[in-house]
Tab-separated table of C-alpha atoms in Angstrom:
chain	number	residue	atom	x	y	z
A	91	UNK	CA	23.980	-0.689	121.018
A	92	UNK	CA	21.307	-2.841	120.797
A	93	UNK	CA	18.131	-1.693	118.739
A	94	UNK	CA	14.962	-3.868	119.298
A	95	UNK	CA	12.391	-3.959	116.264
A	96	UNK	CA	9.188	-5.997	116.597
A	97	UNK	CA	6.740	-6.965	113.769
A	98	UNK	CA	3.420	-6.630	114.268
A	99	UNK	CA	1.572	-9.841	115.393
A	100	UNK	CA	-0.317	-11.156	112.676
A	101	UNK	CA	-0.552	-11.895	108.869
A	102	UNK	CA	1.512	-9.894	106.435
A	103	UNK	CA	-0.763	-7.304	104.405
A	104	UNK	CA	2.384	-5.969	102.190
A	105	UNK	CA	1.686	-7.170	98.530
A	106	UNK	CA	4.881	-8.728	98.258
A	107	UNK	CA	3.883	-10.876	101.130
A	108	UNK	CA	0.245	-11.820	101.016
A	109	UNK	CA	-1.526	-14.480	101.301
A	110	UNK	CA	-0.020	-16.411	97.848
A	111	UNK	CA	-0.178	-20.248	96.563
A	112	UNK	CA	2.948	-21.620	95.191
A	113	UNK	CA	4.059	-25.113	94.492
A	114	UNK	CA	6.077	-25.870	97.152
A	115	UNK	CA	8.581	-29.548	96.819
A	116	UNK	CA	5.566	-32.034	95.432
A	117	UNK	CA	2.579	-30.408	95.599
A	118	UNK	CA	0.603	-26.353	95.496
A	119	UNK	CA	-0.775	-25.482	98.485
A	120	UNK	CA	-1.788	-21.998	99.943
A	121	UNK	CA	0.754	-20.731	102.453
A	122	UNK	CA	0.110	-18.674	105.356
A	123	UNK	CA	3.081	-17.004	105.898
A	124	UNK	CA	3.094	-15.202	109.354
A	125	UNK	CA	4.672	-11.655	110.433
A	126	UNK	CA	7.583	-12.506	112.777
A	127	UNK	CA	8.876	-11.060	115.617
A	128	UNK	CA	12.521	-10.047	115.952
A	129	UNK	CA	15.710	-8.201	117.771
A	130	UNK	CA	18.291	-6.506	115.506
A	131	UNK	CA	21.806	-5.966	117.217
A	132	UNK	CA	23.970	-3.873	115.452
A	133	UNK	CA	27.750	-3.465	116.186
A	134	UNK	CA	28.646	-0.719	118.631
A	135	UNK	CA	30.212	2.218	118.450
A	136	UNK	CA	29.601	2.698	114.770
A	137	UNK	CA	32.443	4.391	113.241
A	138	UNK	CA	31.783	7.428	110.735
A	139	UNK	CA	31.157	6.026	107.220
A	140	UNK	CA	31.562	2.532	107.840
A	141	UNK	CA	29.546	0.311	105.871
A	142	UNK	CA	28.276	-3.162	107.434
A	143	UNK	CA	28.806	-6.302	106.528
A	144	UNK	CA	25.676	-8.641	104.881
A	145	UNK	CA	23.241	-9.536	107.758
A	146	UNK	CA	22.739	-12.412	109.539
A	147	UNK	CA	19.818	-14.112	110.158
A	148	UNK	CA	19.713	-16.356	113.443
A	149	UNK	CA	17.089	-18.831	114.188
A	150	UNK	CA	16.035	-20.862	117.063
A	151	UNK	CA	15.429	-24.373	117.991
A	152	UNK	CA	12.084	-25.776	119.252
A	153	UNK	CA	11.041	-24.203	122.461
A	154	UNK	CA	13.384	-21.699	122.296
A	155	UNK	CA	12.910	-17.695	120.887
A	156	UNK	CA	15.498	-14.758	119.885
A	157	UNK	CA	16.060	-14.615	123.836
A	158	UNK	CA	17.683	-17.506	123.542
A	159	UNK	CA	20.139	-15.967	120.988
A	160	UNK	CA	20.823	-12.706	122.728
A	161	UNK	CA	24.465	-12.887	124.033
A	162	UNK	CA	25.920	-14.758	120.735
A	163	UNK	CA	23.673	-12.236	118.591
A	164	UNK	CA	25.660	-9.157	120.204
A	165	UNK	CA	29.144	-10.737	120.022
A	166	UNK	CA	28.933	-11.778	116.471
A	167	UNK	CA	27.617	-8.189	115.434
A	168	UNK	CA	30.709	-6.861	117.558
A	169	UNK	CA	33.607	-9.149	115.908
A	170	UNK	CA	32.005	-9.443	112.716
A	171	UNK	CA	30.277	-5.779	112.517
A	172	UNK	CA	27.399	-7.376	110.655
A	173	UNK	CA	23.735	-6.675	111.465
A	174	UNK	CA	22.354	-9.731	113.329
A	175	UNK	CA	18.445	-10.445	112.880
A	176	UNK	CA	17.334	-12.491	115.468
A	177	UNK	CA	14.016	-14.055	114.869
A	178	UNK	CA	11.299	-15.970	116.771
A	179	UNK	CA	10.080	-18.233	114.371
A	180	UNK	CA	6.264	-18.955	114.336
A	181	UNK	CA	4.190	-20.216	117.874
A	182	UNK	CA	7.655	-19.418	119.648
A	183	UNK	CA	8.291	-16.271	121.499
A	184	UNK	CA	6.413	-13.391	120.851
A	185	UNK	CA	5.786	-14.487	117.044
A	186	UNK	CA	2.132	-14.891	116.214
A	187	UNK	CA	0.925	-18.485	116.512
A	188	UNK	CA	-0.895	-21.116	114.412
A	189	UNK	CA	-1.897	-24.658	114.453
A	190	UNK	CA	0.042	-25.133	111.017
A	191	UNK	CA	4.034	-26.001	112.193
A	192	UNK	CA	6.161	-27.406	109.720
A	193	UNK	CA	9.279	-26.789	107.797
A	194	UNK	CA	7.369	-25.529	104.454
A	195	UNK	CA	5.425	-23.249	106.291
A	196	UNK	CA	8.090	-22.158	108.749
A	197	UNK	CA	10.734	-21.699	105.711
A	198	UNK	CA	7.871	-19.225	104.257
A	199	UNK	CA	7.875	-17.190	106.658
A	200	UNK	CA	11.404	-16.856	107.363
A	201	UNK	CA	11.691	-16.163	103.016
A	202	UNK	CA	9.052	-13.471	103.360
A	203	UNK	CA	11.171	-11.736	106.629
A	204	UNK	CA	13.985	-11.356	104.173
A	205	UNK	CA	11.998	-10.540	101.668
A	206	UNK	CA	9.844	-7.593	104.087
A	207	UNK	CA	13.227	-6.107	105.796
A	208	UNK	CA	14.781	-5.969	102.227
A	209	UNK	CA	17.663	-8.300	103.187
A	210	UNK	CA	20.116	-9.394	100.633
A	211	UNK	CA	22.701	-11.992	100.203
A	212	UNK	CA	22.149	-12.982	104.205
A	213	UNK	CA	24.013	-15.475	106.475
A	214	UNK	CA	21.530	-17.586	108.002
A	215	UNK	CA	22.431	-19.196	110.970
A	216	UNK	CA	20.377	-21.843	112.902
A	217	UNK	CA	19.717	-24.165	115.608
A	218	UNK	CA	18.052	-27.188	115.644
A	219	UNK	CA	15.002	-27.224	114.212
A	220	UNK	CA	16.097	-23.707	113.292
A	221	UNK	CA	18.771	-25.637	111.469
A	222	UNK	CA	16.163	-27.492	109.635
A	223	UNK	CA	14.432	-24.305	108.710
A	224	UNK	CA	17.570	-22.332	107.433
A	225	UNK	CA	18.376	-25.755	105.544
A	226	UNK	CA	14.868	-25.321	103.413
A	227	UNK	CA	15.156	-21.860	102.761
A	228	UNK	CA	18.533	-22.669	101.630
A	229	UNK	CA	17.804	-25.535	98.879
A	230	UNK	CA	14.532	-23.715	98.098
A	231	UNK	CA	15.973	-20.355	97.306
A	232	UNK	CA	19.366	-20.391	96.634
A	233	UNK	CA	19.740	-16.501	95.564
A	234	UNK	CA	18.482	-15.123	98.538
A	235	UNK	CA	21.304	-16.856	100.737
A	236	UNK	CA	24.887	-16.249	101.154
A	237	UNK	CA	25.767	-18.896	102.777
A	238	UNK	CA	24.738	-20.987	105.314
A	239	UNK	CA	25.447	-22.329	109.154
A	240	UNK	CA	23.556	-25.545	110.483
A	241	UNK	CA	23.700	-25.691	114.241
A	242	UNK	CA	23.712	-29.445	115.329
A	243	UNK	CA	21.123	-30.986	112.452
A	244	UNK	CA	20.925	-32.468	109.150
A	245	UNK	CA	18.976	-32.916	106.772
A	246	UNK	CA	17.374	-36.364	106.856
A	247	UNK	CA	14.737	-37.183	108.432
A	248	UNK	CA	15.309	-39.009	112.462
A	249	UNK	CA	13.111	-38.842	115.170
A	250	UNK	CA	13.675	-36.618	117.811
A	251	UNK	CA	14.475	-37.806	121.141
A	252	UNK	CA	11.949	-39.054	123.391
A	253	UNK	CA	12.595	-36.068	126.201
A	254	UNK	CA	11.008	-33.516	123.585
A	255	UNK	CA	7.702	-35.595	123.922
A	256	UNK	CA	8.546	-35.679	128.010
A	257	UNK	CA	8.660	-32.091	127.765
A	258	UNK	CA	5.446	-31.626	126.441
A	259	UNK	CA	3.760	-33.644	128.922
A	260	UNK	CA	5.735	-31.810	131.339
A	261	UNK	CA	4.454	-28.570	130.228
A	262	UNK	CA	0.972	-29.904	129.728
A	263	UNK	CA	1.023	-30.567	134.062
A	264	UNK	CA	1.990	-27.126	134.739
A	265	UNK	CA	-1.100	-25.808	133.127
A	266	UNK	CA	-3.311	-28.354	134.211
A	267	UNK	CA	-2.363	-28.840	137.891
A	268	UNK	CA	-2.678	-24.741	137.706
A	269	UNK	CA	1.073	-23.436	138.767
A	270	UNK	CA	1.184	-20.017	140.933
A	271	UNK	CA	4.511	-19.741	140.710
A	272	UNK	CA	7.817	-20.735	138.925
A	273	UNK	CA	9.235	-23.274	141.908
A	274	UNK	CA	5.719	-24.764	141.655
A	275	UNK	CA	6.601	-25.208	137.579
A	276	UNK	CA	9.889	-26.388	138.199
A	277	UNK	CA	8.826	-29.161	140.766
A	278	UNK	CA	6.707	-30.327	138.142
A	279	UNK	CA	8.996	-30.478	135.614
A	280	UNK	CA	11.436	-32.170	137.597
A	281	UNK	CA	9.677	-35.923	136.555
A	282	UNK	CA	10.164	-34.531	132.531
A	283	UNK	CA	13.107	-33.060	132.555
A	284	UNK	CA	15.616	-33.445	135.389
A	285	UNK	CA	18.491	-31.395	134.282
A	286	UNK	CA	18.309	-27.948	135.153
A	287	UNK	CA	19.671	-25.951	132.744
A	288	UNK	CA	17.123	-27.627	130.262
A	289	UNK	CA	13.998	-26.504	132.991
A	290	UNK	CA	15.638	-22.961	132.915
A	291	UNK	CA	15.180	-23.313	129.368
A	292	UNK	CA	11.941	-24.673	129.079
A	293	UNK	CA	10.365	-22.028	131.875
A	294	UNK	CA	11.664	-18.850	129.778
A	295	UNK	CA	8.183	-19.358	128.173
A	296	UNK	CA	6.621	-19.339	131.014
A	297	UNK	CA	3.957	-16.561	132.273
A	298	UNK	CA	1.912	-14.923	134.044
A	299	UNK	CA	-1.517	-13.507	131.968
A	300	UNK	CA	-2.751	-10.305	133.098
A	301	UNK	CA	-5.397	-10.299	135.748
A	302	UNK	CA	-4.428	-14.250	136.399
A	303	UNK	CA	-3.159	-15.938	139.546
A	304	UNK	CA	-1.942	-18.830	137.159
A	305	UNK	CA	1.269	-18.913	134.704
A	306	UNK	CA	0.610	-20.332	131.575
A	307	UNK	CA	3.394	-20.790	128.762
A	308	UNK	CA	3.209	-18.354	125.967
A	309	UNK	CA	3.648	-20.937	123.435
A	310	UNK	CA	1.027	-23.140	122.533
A	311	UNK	CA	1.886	-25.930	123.760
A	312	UNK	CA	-1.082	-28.106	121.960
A	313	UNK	CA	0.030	-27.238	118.309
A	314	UNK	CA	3.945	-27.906	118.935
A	315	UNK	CA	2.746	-31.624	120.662
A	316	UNK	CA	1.311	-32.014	117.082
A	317	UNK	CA	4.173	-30.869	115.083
A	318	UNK	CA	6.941	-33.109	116.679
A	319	UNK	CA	6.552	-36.077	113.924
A	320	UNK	CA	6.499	-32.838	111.485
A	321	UNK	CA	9.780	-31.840	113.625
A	322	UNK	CA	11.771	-34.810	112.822
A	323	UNK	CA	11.304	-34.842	109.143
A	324	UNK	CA	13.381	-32.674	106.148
A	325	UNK	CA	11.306	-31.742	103.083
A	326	UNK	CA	14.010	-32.317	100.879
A	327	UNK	CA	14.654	-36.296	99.828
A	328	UNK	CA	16.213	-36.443	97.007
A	329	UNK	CA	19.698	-34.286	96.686
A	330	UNK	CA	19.901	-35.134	92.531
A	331	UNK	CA	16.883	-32.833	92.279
A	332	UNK	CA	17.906	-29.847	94.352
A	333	UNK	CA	21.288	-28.578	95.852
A	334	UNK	CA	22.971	-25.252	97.478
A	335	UNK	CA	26.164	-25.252	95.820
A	336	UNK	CA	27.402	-22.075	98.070
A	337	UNK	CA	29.570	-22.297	101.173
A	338	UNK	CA	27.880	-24.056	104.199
A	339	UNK	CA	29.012	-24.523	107.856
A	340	UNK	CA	27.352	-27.753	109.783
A	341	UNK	CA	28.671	-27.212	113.750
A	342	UNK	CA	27.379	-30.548	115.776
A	343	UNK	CA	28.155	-31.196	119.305
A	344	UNK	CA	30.480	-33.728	120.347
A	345	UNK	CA	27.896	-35.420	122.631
A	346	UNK	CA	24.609	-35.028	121.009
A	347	UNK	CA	23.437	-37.772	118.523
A	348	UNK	CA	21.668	-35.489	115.963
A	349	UNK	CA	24.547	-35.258	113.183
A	350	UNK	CA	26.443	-38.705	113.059
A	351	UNK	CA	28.623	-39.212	110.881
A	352	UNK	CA	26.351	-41.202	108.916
A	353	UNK	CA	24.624	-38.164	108.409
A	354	UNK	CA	27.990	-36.303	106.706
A	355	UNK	CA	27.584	-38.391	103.014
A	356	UNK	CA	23.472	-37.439	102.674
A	357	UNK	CA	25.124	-33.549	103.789
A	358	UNK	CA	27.694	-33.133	101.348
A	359	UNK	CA	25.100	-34.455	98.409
A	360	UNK	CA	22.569	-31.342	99.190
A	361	UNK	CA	25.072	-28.960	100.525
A	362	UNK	CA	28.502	-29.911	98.208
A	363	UNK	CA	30.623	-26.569	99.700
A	364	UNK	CA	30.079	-27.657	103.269
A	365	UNK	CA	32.325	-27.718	106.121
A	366	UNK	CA	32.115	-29.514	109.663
A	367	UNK	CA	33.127	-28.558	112.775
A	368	UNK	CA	32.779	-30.687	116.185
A	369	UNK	CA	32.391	-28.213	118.984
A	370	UNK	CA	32.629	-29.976	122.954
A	371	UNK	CA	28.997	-29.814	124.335
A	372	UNK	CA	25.633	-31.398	123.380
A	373	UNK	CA	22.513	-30.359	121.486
A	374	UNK	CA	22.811	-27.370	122.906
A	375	UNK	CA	25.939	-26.659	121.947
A	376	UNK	CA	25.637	-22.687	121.642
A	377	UNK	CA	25.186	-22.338	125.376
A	378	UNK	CA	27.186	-25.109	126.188
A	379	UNK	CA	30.275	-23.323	125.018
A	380	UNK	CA	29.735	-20.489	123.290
A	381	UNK	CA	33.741	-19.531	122.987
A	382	UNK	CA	34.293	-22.533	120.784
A	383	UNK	CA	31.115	-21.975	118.367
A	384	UNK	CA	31.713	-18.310	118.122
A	385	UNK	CA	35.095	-18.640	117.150
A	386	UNK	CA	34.214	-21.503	114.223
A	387	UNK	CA	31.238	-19.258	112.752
A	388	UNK	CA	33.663	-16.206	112.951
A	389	UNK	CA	36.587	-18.067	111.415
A	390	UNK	CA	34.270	-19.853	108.860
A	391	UNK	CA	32.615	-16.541	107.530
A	392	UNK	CA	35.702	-14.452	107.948
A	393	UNK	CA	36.838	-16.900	105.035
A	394	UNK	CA	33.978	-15.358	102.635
């Protein structure tokens, strides 16, 4: 069974989550923490009396939303029979947008979802910059997190690779040169991105307003070409001052570049409990082959 749940668009208006300034790593700032969409998938059939495991918490990388999550979201609630939360993190799917994108803001949000939905003791898992996200929420708040599983990042700061910033430009075209319809997209995006499965990706934001002869992308485009230097940094710099001493799970792709093993020394000083686990595939590893990463996070949490 699958049971969809949507936030209202917007700001949150509960007084746990309002509008609140807190010092967040160096400096106090006010935070505008956003109401964010989601899909819950529950295991099905659900047997008389039984009581569910903790939930997960899945998050997406950049350009992506829960869609992207949908298939792994249902088999992890089946084998695991945990509630899985799968989010669209702010300006991505049909979360509400704003020109502010970065990980302190984005790690806000996500806190104040838990906190909203009453969610305790949660396994957050996440991709990309998703990993990034679940990362801060981790070292920020260690008591609201179970545990943790970083899809194919770390937490250092690297630049991203140039194709993100290709992307962007190709997604910029589209609107411009005023696309009718999603062959016309593609062809465009052809000269960014030449693999297909990463145009399939791209074009699942891709629409068509009401009343309008043109698509347009439902994510703003303009504030996520301003965020990418804020995509390739981590928050966090120095591990002495703050740590998540509770299990963590780092899965990188044997053929991306975003977790080398340099990376493994600066991950074991924030996250000391951590595990790694090379799947086959690239950055994308949770499409790529989703047998071998489901059966790593199910081993890894069946351990807990």
């Amino acid at each position: 069974m699958l049971l969809i749940q949507r936030t209202p668009p917007g700001i949150f208006h509960h007084p746990a989550t309002r509008l609140i300034s807190r010092r967040a790593f160096t400096s106090s700032r006010v935070v505008r923490r956003l109401a964010l969409s989601y899909d819950l998938h529950e295991p099905s059939p659900k047997q008389d009396g039984e009581q569910l495991g903790a939930p997960i918490v899945f998050l997406h990388g950049l350009f992506g939303s829960k869609q992207n999550n949908r298939s792994m979201s249902k088999a992890l609630a089946r084998d695991l029979r945990r509630p899985v939360y799968a989010v669209d993190l702010r300006n991505h799917g049909d979360s509400p947008h704003d020109p502010t994108h970065d990980y302190l803001h984005l790690a806000n949000d996500v806190e104040t979802f838990l906190e909203y939905h009453k969610l305790t003791e949660p396994t957050l898992i996440g991709h990309s910059m998703g990993a990034k996200v679940a990362m801060t929420v981790a070292l920020r708040s260690p008591p609201k997190v179970a545990n943790l599983i970083a899809v194919d990042n770390a937490p250092v700061d690297a630049a991203l690779k140039s194709d993100f910033g290709g992307y962007i430009r190709g997604m910029r075209q589209i609107e411009e040169k005023g696309a009718k319809r999603q062959s016309d997209a593609d062809e465009i995006l052809k000269s960014y991105a030449p693999e297909l499965p990463i145009r399939q990706f791209l074009l699942t934001n891709l629409t068509r307003p009401q009343g309008s002869e043109y698509l347009k992308f439902r994510i703003p485009v303009k504030y996520l070409a301003d965020a990418l230097d804020k995509m390739a940094d981590f928050p966090f710099k120095d591990p002495e001052q703050v740590r998540f001493a509770k299990p963590a799970l780092f899965v990188r792709g044997t053929k991306s570049h975003y977790m080398a093993d340099e990376t493994l020394p600066v991950i074991g000083r924030f996250f000391p409990l951590f595990q790694v686990v090379d799947v086959e595939g690239g950055h994308w590893v949770i499409s790529e082959n989703p047998e071998a990463f489901k059966t790593a996070v199910v081993e890894f949490l069946q351990q807990e």
